[in-house]
Amino acid sequence: MRLPKTAYTSRPWRIHEIAGDFRVEDVWALPTPGGPDDLDRLVRQFAEGTGDPVPSPVARALFAVRRGLGKLFGWDKPADGLGARVPTLRDRLPADLREGERGPDLRSAPFTSIFQTHDEWAAESANRTVHGVLHIGWVPDGNGGHHGQMTVLVKPNGRLGTLYMLAIKPFRYLGVYPALLRSIGREWNKRP
């Protein structure tokens, strides 16, 4: 279920300390019911890449088109990524987060972990179009349980990045997010 941006902005997440210059693009409630200590399980699910990272034919086609465009226009060169075009957000971490748990990198997507705490995890990716952050929070559900909350934060790179984010928005809502959320829920329910 898509949530209002305030579901992210109203919470005292640690990511606010380092990503205040990023725009909240999307916030989603994840179908991952659990207890207060289950964020690590969800993070491992994301990182291990079990299941199809692009879980529908429509989403696979969209990602294939994006990879093709990236190759054609040179959007995904290492010189446009983390540590090159943009510094990693790990450079902004306060000492306690820098010295704490980093969390795993994703196997199935080009995201590098920034930090992990008991109730939040953040990973980042960058290319010529955008510097993005995937933030997963673990929130109470109001009924005694908890679930994941996924927020996508972006910092578009100039006019190209802004146009790119605008152009892909309908495809994300129609083809990518619905299939991704179903896949996350299926994988979550498979595990003990």
mmCIF file of N, CA, C and O in Angstrom, residues 11 29 163:
data_model
loop_
_atom_site.group_PDB
_atom_site.id
_atom_site.type_symbol
_atom_site.label_atom_id
_atom_site.label_comp_id
_atom_site.label_asym_id
_atom_site.label_seq_id
_atom_site.Cartn_x
_atom_site.Cartn_y
_atom_site.Cartn_z
ATOM 1 N N ARG A 11 8.595 10.487 11.163
ATOM 2 C CA ARG A 11 9.289 9.568 12.074
ATOM 3 C C ARG A 11 10.717 10.057 12.323
ATOM 4 O O ARG A 11 11.333 10.654 11.440
ATOM 5 N N ALA A 29 4.046 0.747 2.469
ATOM 6 C CA ALA A 29 3.949 -0.244 3.542
ATOM 7 C C ALA A 29 4.246 -1.597 2.911
ATOM 8 O O ALA A 29 3.666 -1.944 1.873
ATOM 9 N N LEU A 163 13.966 15.055 -15.566
ATOM 10 C CA LEU A 163 13.139 14.531 -16.665
ATOM 11 C C LEU A 163 13.053 13.012 -16.620
ATOM 12 O O LEU A 163 11.991 12.432 -16.863
#
